[in-house]
Coordinates of C-alpha atoms in Angstrom, one line a residue:
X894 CA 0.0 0.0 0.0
X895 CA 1.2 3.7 -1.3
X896 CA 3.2 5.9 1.7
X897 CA 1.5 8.7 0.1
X898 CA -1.9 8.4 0.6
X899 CA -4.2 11.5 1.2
X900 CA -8.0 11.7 2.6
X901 CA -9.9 15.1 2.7
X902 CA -13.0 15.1 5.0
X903 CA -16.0 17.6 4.4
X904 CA -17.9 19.5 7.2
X905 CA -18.9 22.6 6.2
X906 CA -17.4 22.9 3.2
X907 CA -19.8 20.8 0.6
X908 CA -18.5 22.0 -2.5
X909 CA -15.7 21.4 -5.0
X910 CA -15.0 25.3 -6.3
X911 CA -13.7 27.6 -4.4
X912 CA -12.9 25.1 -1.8
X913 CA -9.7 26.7 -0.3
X914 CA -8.5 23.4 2.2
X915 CA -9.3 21.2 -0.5
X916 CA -6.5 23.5 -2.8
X917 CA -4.3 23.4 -0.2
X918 CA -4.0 19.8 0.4
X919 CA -3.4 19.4 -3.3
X920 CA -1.0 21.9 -3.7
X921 CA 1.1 20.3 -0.4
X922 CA 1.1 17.1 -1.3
X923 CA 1.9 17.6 -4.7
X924 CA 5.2 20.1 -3.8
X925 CA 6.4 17.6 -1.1
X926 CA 9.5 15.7 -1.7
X927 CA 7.7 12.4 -1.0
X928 CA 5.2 13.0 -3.9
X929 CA 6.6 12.5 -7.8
X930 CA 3.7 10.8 -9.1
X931 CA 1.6 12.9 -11.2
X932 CA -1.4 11.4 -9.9
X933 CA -2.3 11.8 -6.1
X934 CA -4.0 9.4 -4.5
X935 CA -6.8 11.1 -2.3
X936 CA -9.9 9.7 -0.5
X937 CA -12.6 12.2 0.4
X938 CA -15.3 11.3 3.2
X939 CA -18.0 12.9 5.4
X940 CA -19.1 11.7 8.8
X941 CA -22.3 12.1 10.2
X942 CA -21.9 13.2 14.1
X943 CA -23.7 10.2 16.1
X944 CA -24.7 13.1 18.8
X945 CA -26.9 15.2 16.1
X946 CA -29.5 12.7 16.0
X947 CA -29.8 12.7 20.1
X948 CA -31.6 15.2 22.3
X949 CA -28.5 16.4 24.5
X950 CA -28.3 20.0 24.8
X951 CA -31.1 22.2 26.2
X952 CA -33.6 19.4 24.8
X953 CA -33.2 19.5 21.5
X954 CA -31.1 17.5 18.5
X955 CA -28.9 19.2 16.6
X956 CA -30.0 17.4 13.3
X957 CA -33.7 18.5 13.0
X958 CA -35.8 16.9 9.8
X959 CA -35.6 20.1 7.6
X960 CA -31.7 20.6 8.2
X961 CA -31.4 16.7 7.5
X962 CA -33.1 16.8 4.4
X963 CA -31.1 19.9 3.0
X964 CA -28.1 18.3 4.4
X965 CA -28.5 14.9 2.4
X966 CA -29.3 16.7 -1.2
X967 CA -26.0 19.0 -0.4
X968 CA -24.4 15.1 0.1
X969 CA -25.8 13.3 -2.8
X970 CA -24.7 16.7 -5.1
X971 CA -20.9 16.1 -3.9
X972 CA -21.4 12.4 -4.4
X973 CA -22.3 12.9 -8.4
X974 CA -19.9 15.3 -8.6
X975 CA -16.8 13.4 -7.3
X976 CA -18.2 10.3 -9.3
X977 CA -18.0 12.5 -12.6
X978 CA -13.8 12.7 -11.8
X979 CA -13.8 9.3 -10.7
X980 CA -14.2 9.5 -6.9
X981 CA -16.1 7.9 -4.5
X982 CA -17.9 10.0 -1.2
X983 CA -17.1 7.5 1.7
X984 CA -19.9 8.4 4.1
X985 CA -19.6 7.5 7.6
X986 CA -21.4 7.7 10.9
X987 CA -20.4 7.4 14.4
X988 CA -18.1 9.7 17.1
X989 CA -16.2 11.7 14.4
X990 CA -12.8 11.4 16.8
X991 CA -13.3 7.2 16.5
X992 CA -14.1 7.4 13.2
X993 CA -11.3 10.1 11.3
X994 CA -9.1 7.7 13.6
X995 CA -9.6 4.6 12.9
X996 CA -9.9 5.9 8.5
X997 CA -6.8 7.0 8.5
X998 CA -5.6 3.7 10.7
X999 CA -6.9 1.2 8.2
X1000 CA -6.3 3.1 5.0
X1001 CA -2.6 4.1 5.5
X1002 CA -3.8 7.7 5.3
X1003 CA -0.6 9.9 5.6
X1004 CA -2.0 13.2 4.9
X1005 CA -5.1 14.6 5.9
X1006 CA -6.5 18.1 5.1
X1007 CA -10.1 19.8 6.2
X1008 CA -11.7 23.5 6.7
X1009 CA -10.9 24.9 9.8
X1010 CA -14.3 25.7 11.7
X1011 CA -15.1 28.4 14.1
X1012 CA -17.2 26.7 16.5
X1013 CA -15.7 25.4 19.6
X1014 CA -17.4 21.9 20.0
X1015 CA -16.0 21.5 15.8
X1016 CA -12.5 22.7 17.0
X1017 CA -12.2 19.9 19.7
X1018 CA -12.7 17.3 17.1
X1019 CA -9.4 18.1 15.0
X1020 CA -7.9 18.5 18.0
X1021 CA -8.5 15.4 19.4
X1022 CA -7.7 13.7 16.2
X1023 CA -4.3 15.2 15.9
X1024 CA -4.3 13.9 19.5
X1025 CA -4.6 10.2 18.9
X1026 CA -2.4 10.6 15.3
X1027 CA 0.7 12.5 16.2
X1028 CA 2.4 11.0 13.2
X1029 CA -0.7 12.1 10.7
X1030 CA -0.1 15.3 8.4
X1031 CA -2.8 18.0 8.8
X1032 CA -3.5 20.3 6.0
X1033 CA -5.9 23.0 7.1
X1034 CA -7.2 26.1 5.6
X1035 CA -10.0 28.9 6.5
X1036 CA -12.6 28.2 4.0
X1037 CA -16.0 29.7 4.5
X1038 CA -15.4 33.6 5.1
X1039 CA -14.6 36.3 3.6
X1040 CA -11.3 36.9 5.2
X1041 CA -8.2 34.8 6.2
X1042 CA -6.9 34.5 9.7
X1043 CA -3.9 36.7 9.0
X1044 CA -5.7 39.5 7.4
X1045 CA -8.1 39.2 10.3
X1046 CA -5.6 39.3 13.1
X1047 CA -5.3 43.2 12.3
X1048 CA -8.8 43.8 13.4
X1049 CA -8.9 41.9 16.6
X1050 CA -9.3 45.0 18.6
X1051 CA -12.6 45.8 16.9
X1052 CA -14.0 43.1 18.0
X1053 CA -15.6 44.5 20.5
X1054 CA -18.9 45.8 18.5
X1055 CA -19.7 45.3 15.1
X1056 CA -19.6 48.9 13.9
X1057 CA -15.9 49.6 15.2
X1058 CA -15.6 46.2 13.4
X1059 CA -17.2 47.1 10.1
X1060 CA -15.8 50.7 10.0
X1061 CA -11.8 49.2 10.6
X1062 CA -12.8 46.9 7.5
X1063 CA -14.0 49.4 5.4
X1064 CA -11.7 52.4 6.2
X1065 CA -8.3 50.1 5.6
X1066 CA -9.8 48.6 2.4
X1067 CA -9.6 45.0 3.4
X1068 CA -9.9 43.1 -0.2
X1069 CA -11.4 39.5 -0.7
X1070 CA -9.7 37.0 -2.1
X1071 CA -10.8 36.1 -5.7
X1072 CA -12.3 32.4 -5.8
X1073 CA -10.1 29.7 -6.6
X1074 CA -10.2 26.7 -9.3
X1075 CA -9.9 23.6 -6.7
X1076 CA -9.3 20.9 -9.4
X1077 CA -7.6 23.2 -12.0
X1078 CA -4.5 21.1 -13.8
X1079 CA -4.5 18.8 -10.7
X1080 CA -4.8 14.3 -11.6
X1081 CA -5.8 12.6 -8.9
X1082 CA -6.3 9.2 -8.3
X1083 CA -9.1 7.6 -6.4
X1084 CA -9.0 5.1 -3.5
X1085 CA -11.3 2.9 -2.1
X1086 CA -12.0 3.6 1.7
X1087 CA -12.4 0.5 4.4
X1088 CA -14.2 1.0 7.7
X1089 CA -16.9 -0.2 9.7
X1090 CA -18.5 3.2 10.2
X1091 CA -19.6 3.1 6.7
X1092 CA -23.1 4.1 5.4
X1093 CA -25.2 5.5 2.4
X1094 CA -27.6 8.3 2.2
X1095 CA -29.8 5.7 1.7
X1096 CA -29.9 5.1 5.5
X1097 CA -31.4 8.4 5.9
X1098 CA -34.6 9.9 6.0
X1099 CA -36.0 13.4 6.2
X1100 CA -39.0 15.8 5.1
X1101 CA -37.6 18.1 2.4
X1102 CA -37.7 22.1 2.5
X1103 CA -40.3 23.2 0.5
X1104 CA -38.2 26.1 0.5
X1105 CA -34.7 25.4 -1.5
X1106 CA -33.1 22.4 -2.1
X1107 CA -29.5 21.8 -1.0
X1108 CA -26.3 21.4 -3.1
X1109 CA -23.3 23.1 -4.8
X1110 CA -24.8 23.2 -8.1
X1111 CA -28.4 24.7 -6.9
X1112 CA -26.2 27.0 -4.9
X1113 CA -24.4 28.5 -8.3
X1114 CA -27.8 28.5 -9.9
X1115 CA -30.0 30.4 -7.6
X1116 CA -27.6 33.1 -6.6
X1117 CA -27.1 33.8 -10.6
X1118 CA -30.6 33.6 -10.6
X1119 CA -30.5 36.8 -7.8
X1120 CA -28.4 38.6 -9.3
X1121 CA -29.6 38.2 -13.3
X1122 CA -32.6 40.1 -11.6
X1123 CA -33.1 44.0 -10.1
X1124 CA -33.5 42.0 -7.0
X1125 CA -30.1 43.3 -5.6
X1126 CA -31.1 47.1 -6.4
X1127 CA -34.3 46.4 -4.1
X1128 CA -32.6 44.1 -1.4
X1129 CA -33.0 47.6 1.1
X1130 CA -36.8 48.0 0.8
X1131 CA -37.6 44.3 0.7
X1132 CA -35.4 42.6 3.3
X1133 CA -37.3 42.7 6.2
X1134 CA -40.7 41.2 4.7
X1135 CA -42.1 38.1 6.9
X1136 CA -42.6 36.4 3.7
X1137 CA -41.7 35.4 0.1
X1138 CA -38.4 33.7 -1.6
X1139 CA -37.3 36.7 -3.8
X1140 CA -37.8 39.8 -0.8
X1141 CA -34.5 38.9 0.8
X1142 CA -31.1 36.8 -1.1
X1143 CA -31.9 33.4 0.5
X1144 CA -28.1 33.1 0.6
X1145 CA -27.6 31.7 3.9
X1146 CA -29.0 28.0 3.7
X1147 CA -26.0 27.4 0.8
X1148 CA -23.2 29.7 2.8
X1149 CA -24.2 27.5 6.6
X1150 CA -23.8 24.6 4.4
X1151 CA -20.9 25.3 2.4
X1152 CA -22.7 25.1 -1.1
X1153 CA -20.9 28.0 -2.0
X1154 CA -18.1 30.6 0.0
X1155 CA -19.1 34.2 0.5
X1156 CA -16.4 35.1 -1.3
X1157 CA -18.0 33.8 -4.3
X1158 CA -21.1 35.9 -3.6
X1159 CA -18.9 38.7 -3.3
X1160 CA -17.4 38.6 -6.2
X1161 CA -21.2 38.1 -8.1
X1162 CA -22.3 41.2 -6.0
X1163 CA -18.8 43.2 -7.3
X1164 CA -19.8 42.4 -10.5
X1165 CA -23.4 43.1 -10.5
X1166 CA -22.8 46.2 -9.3
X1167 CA -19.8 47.5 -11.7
X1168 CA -22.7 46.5 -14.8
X1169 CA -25.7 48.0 -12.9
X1170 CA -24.3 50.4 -10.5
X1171 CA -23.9 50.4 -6.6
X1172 CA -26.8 51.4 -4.3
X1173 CA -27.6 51.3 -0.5
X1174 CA -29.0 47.7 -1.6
X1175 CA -26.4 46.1 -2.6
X1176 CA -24.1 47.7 0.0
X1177 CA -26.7 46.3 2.6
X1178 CA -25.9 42.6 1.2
X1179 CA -22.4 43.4 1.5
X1180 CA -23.2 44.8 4.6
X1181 CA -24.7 41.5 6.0
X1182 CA -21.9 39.5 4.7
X1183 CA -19.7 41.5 7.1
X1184 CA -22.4 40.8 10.4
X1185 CA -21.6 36.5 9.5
X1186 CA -18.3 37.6 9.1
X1187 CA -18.1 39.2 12.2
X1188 CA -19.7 36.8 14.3
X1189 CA -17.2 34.0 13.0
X1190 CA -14.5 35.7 14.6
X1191 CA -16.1 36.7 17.7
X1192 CA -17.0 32.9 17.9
X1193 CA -13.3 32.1 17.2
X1194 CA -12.1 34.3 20.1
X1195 CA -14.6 33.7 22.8
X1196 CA -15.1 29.7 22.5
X1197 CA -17.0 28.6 24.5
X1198 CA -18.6 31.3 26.3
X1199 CA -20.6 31.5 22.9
X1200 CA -23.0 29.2 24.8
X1201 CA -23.1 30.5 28.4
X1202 CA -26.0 31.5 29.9
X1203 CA -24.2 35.4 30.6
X1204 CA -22.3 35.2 27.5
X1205 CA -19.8 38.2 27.6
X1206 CA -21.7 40.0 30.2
X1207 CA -20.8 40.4 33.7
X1208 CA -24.0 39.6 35.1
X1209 CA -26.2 36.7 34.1
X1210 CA -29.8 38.2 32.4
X1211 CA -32.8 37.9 34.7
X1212 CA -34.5 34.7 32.6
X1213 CA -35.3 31.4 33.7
X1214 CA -36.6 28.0 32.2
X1215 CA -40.6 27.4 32.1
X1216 CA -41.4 23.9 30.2
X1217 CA -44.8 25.0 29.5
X1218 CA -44.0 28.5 28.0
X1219 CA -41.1 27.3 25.9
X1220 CA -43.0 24.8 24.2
X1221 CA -46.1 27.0 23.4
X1222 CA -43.6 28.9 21.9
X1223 CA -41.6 26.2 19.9
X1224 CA -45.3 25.2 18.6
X1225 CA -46.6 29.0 17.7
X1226 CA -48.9 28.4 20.7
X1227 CA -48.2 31.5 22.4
X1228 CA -50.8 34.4 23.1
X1229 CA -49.3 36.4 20.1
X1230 CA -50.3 35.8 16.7
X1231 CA -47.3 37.0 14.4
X1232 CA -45.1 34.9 16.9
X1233 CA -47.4 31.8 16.1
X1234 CA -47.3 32.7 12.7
X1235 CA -43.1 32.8 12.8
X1236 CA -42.8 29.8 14.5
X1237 CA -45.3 27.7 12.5
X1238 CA -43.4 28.9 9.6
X1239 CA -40.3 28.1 10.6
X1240 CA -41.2 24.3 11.7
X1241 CA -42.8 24.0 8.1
X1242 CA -40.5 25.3 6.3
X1243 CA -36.8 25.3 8.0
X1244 CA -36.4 28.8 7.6
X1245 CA -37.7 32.1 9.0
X1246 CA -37.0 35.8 7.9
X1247 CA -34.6 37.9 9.9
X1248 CA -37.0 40.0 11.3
X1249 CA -39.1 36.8 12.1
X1250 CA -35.7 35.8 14.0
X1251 CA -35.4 38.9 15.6
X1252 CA -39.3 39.2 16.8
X1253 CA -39.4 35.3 18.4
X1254 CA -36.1 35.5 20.5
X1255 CA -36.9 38.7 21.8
X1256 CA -40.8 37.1 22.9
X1257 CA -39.1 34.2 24.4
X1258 CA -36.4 35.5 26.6
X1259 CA -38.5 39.3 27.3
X1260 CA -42.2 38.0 26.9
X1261 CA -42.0 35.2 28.3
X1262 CA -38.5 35.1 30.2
X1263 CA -37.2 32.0 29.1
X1264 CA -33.1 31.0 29.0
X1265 CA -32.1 32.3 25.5
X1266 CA -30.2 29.1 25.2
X1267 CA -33.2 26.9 24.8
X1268 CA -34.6 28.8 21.3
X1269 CA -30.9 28.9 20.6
X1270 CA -31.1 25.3 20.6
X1271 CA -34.4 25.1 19.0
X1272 CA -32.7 27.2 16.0
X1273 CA -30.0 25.1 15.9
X1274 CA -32.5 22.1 15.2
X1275 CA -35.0 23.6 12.9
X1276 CA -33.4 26.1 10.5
X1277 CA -31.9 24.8 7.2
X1278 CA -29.6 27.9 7.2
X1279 CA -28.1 26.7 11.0
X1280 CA -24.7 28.5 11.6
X1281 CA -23.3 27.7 14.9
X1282 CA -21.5 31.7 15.1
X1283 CA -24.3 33.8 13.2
X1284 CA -27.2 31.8 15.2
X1285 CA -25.7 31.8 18.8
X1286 CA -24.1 35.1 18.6
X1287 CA -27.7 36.3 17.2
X1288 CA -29.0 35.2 20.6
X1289 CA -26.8 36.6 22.4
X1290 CA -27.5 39.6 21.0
X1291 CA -31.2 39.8 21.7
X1292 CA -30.7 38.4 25.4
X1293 CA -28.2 41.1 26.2
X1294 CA -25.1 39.0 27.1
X1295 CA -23.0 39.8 23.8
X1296 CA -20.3 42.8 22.9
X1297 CA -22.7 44.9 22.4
X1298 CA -22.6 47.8 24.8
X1299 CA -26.4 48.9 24.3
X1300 CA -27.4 45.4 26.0
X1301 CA -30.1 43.6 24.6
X1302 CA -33.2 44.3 22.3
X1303 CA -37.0 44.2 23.4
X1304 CA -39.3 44.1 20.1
X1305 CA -42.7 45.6 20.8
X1306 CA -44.9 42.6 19.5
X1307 CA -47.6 44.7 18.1
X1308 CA -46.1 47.5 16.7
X1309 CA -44.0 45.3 15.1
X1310 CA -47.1 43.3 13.5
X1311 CA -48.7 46.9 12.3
X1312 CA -45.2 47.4 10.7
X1313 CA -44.9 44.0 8.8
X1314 CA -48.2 42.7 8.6
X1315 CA -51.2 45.4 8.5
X1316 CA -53.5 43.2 7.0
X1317 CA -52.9 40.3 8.6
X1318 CA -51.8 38.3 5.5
X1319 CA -49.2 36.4 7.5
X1320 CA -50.9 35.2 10.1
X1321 CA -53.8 34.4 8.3
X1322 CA -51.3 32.0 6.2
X1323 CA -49.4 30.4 9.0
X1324 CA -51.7 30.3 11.8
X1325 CA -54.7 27.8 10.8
X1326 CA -57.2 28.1 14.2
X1327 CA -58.9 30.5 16.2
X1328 CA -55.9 29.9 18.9
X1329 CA -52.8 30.9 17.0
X1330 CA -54.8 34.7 16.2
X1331 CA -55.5 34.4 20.3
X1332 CA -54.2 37.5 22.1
X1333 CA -55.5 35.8 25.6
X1334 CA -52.2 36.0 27.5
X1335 CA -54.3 33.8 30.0
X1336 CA -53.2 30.9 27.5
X1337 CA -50.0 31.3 28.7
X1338 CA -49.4 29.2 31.8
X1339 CA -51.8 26.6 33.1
X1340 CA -49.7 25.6 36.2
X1341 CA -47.9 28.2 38.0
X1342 CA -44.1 28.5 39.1
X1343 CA -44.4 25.1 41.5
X1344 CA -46.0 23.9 38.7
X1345 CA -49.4 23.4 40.6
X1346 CA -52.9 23.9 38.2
X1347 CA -53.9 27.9 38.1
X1348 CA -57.3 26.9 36.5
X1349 CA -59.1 23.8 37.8
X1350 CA -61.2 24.9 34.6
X1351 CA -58.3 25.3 32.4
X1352 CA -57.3 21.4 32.8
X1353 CA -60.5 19.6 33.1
X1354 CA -60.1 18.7 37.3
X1355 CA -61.8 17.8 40.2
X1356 CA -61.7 20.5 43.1
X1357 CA -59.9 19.5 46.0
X1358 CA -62.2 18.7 49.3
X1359 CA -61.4 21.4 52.1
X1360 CA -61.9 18.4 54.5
X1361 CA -58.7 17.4 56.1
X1362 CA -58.5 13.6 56.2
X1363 CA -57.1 12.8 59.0
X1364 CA -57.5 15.1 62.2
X1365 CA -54.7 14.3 64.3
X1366 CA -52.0 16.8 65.0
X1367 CA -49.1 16.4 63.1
X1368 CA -45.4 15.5 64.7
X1369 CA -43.5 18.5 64.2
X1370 CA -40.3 16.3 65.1
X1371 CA -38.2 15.6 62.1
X1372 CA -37.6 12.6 60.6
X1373 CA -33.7 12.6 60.3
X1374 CA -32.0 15.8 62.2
X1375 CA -28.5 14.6 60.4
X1376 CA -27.6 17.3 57.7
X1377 CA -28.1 15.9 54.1
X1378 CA -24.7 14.9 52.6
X1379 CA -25.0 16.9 49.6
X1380 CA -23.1 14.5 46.9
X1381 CA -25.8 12.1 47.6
X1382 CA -28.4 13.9 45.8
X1383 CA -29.0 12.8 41.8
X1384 CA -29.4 15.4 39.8
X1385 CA -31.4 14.5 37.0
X1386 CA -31.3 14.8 33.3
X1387 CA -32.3 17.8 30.8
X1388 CA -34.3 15.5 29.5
X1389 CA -36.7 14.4 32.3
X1390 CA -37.9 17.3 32.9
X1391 CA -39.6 18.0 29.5
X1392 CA -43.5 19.2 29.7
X1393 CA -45.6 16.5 30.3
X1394 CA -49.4 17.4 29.2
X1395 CA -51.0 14.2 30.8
X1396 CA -49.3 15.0 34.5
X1397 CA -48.3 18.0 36.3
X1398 CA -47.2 15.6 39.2
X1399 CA -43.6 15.6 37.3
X1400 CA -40.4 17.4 39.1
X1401 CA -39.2 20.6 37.0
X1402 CA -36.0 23.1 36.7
X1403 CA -36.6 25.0 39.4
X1404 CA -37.5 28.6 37.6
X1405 CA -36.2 30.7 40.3
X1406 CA -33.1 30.3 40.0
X1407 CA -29.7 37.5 13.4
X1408 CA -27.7 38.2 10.6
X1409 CA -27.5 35.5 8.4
X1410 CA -28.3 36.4 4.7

């Protein structure tokens, strides 16, 4: 077996062009003194994280059906197009660490190259793999910005809001990087992968988007499509419509996914604007370019606080967690109308306008005070355009625990729906009862704090006899007067205390305790 074999794994990078890790692993290989074939031999392969398909943080998955489904048509357009050169996609599932491991174990992998991610649980994976294979070659690149780390590095200082952020850029000149041609002049050879982790999207099952449909090559066609139109010339004055696929650019389901790099779309929006002029429009979608931008390298520098509960702040916001409220509000069950409408949409569909986004998070965590963490979460499962440093930092935006000094934002619910929907027309489409167009904020809670029925009306029960049963005084001596050794108490589960409609009887948290175009 060949010394000089090479694997390149995909995350969220699911593209062939412009695919800057992909370039460089060619390009290292291929000028190292071990290589003088003028083929390379090279494996590529995608793993499917075991934990996305379990409920383990704040209640939710990570892989919700929507995401799945737009996840698998990105896969299956890689697959055709790596079987046109005459590769195979090895897909796998299982503990990525195990799995990277034990591929490059069995398959005499010397060199292994992949995109560099921002997000801190993605980083511990490649670090854990160069862990257990010290002697492995790691070929690395950034791949899904606009910027490289060292261009970046200037601007660390501005980190601290977006505008000081955006202004530095834009003041200096930063330039992007023209896309590259990833399999321009290069012959490769393919190899045939072994391991037991191996599966086949036909293993998979999921609801497709009725929205957009996943892939490199539907990626190149519909932002052509955008931009073939007036569509970027009117981006300003439709962008913040509830509704529609043409009133904002849509990019953002291909960019999370890796469909296609922003700097691709920048150079489309360059050139649309040098053949039909530049207008606050199409500055506003390079604006928005610059907020994902910006909250990939704030999620690079602060790791994991990106999912504390104070994020950046000093103090921790004044929000709880209330079963009951956050899942009238996953299922557009609240007492607020648009909000039903939003959230209905978004569980249909995958995707929800940004001033949908905006609206929802800031009802859950000012509304309805819940832990911004647990409609993070619920993001993180349901949209198809999930980006683990647009969505997070978005959150922490609203709740008030990010960089920005002005604290957090508090949308008034129905001004905002005399702003964006006058008529009506969006929640007439989304909500289909009586119930979701409810403004009875006595729909709300049906047990209170303890978790004890408000309305014996409200669930159906019997009154409770004022009779005591049993008359005899009771013996105020305690049972045990030893103190309670503390590390004897269980703590139990996220997931055991989920909302249980049958029985209020169950034990609960105690509750006293978006840019993405």
């Amino acid at each position: 077996m060949s010394d000089d074999r090479s694997l390149f794994v995909f995350t969220q990078d699911l593209r062939l062009q412009d695919n800057l890790a992909l370039n460089a692993l060619f390009v290292d290989v291929l000028t190292s003194e071990s290589q003088r074939k003028t083929e390379l031999p090279v494996a590529f392969a995608y793993v499917f994280d075991e934990r996305w398909f379990k409920s383990i943080r704040y209640q939710q998955q990570s892989m919700g059906q929507h995401k799945l489904a737009f996840l698998l048509q990105s896969l299956a357009d890689l697959q055709q197009q790596l079987e046109s050169l005459g590769h195979t996609l090895h897909l796998c599932i299982g503990d990525p660490v195990t799995v990277i491991s034990d591929l490059v174990q069995q398959n005499s992998i010397k060199t292994l190259g992949y995109s560099k991610q921002v997000g801190w649980d993605e980083r511990q994976i490649w670090q854990q793999v160069a862990k257990r294979q010290p002697q492995l070659r790691l070929i690395s690149e950034w791949n899904n910005g606009l910027f490289n780390q060292q261009q970046i590095t200037l601007y660390v200082n501005a980190m601290t809001s977006f505008s000081q952020f955006r202004r530095k850029v834009e003041k200096t000149g930063l330039s992007v990087e023209q896309p590259c041609n990833t399999f321009n002049g290069i012959s490769t050879q393919s190899i045939t992968l072994i391991s037991e982790a191996l599966t086949d999207l036909s293993q998979f099952q999921a609801t497709k988007s009725a929205l957009l449909s996943g892939g490199e090559q539907a990626a190149q066609q519909h932002v052509s499509h955008y931009f073939s139109k007036s569509y970027p010339s009117e981006y300003k004055q439709t962008r913040n419509e509830l509704d529609g696929i043409e009133n904002s650019t849509k990019f953002s389901p291909f960019l999370a996914m890796g469909n296609i790099s922003a700097r691709q779309i920048w150079a489309q929006l360059k050139q649309y604007e040098q053949i039909h002029g530049a207008n606050d429009s199409t500055y506003w979608i390079g604006f928005e370019l610059l907020w994902r931008e910006y909250f990939h390298w704030l999620a690079l520098q602060h790791g994991s606080q990106l999912y504390r509960f104070k994020g950046q702040a000093t103090k921790p916001p004044l929000t709880s967690f209330f079963p009951e409220r956050f899942s009238k509000w996953c299922l557009g069950s609240t007492p607020y109308p648009l909000v039903n409408a939003c959230m209905k949409q978004l569980n249909s569909t995958g995707y929800m306008s940004n001033r949908g986004r905006q609206i929802v998070a800031s009802c859950l965590v000012n509304e309805l005070g819940v832990d911004w963490r647990f409609g993070a979460a619920y993001f993180e499962q349901q949209l198809i355009d999930y980006d683990v440093a647009s969505n997070w930092g978005n959150w922490q935006y609203i709740a008030g625990v990010g960089v920005d000094p002005r604290g957090g934002r508090h949308f008034n619910i129905e001004k905002q729906t005399q702003q964006y929907d006058p008529n009506g027309d969006f929640i007439a489409r989304w909500c289909s009862s009586s119930n979701d167009c409810s403004l009875d904020t006595t729909l709300l809670d049906s047990v209170d704090i303890d978790d004890w029925p408000i309305d014996c009306e409200l669930i159906d029960c019997e009154p409770i006899d004022s009779k005591p049963i049993d008359s005899k005084p009771i013996d105020s001596k305690p049972i045990d007067s030893k103190p309670i050794d503390s590390k004897l108490i269980k703590h139990r589960p996220i997931e055991d205390v989920l909302v249980d409609k049958k029985s209020h009887s169950k034990s609960k948290l105690n509750k006293r305790d978006f840019h993405h175009e």
